[in-house]
Structures are given as structure tokens and as C-alpha cells.
C-alpha positions as a printed NumPy array, in Angstrom:
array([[117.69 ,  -9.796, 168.416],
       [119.952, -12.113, 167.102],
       [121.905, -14.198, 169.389],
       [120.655, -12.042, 172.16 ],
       [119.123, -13.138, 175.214],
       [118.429, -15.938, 176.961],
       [118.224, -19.371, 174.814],
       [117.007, -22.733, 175.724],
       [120.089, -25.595, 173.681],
       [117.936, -28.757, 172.681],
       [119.499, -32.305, 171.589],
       [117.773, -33.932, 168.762],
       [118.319, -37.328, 167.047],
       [116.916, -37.627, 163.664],
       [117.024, -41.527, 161.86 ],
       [120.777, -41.678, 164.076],
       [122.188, -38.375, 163.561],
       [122.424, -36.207, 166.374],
       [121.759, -32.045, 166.331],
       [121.236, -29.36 , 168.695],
       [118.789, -26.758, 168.37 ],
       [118.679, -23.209, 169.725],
       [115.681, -21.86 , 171.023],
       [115.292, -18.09 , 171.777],
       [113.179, -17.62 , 175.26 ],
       [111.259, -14.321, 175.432],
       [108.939, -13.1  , 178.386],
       [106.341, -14.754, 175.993],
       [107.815, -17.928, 175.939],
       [105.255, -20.675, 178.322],
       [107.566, -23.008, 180.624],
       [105.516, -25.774, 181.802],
       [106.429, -28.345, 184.406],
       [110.031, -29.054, 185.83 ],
       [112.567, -28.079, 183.224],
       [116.201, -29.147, 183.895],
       [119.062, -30.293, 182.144],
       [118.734, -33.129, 180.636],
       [115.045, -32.951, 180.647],
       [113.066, -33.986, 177.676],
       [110.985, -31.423, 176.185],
       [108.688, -30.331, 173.611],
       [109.086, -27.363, 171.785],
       [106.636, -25.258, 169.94 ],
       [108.697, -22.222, 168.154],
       [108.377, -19.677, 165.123],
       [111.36 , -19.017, 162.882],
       [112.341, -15.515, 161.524],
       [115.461, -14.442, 160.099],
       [116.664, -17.992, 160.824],
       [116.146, -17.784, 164.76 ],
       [113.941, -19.944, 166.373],
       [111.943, -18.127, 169.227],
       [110.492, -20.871, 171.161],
       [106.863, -19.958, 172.012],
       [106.451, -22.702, 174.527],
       [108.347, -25.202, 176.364],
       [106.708, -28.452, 177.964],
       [108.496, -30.854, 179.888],
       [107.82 , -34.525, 178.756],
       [109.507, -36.388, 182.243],
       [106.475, -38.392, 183.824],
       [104.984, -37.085, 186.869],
       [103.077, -39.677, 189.093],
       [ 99.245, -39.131, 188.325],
       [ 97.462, -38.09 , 191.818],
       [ 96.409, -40.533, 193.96 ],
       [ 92.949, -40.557, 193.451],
       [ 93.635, -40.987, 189.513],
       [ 95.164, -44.384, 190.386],
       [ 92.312, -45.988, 191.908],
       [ 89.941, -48.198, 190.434],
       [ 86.627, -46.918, 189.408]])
């Protein structure tokens, strides 16, 4: 439904000029990793009837690899 539910407000910058985004989230919707404020994300969405419905949401903040993935082989 149109402007119903709960949405997910993304900040863009496109060569300098600034947008948000809204993103519909649906019990569909995949949230991966830790999604906060502020976090940078990527978005994968359809669009009908001019809403976006995101179908997933991916957090881009860097998580330490595991130990063992820092050693030398």
C-alpha cells in the first residue's frame, strides 16, 4: 500500500547533489548485517506504482574478517 508500513529513508549523492530515497520494507524484505542509522547500505528494490519496495538490504560497514582469515598462508 502506498505510504503504508514500515520504510527504510536512504541518503544518496549523485555527481554532488544530494537525495533521499524511500524504501518500502515488507516481511520479504532480507536485512543483512548490522543496520543502523547512519549505516551505509545497499539496496536491491522493485518499483510499482512509483514505490520502491526494497527486496533486500545489506549493510556495507566493514566487519573485521575472522581471525584465522588474517593469517598468512
Amino acid at each position: 500500500p502506498a505510504g503504508g508500513g514500515p520504510a527504510a529513508i536512504v541518503a544518496r549523492t549523485v555527481k554532488g547533489k544530494a537525495e533521499l530515497l524511500r524504501f518500502v520494507l515488507t516481511v520479504n524484505t532480507v536485512l543483512k548485517g548490522n543496520l543502523a542509522v547512519g549505516s551505509k547500505v545497499t539496496v536491491h528494490y522493485t518499483t510499482q506504482s512509483n514505490e520502491n519496495t526494497a527486496t533486500s538490504v545489506q549493510s556495507r560497514e566493514p566487519n573485521p574478517p575472522p581471525r584465522d582469515a588474517r593469517l598468512p598462508k
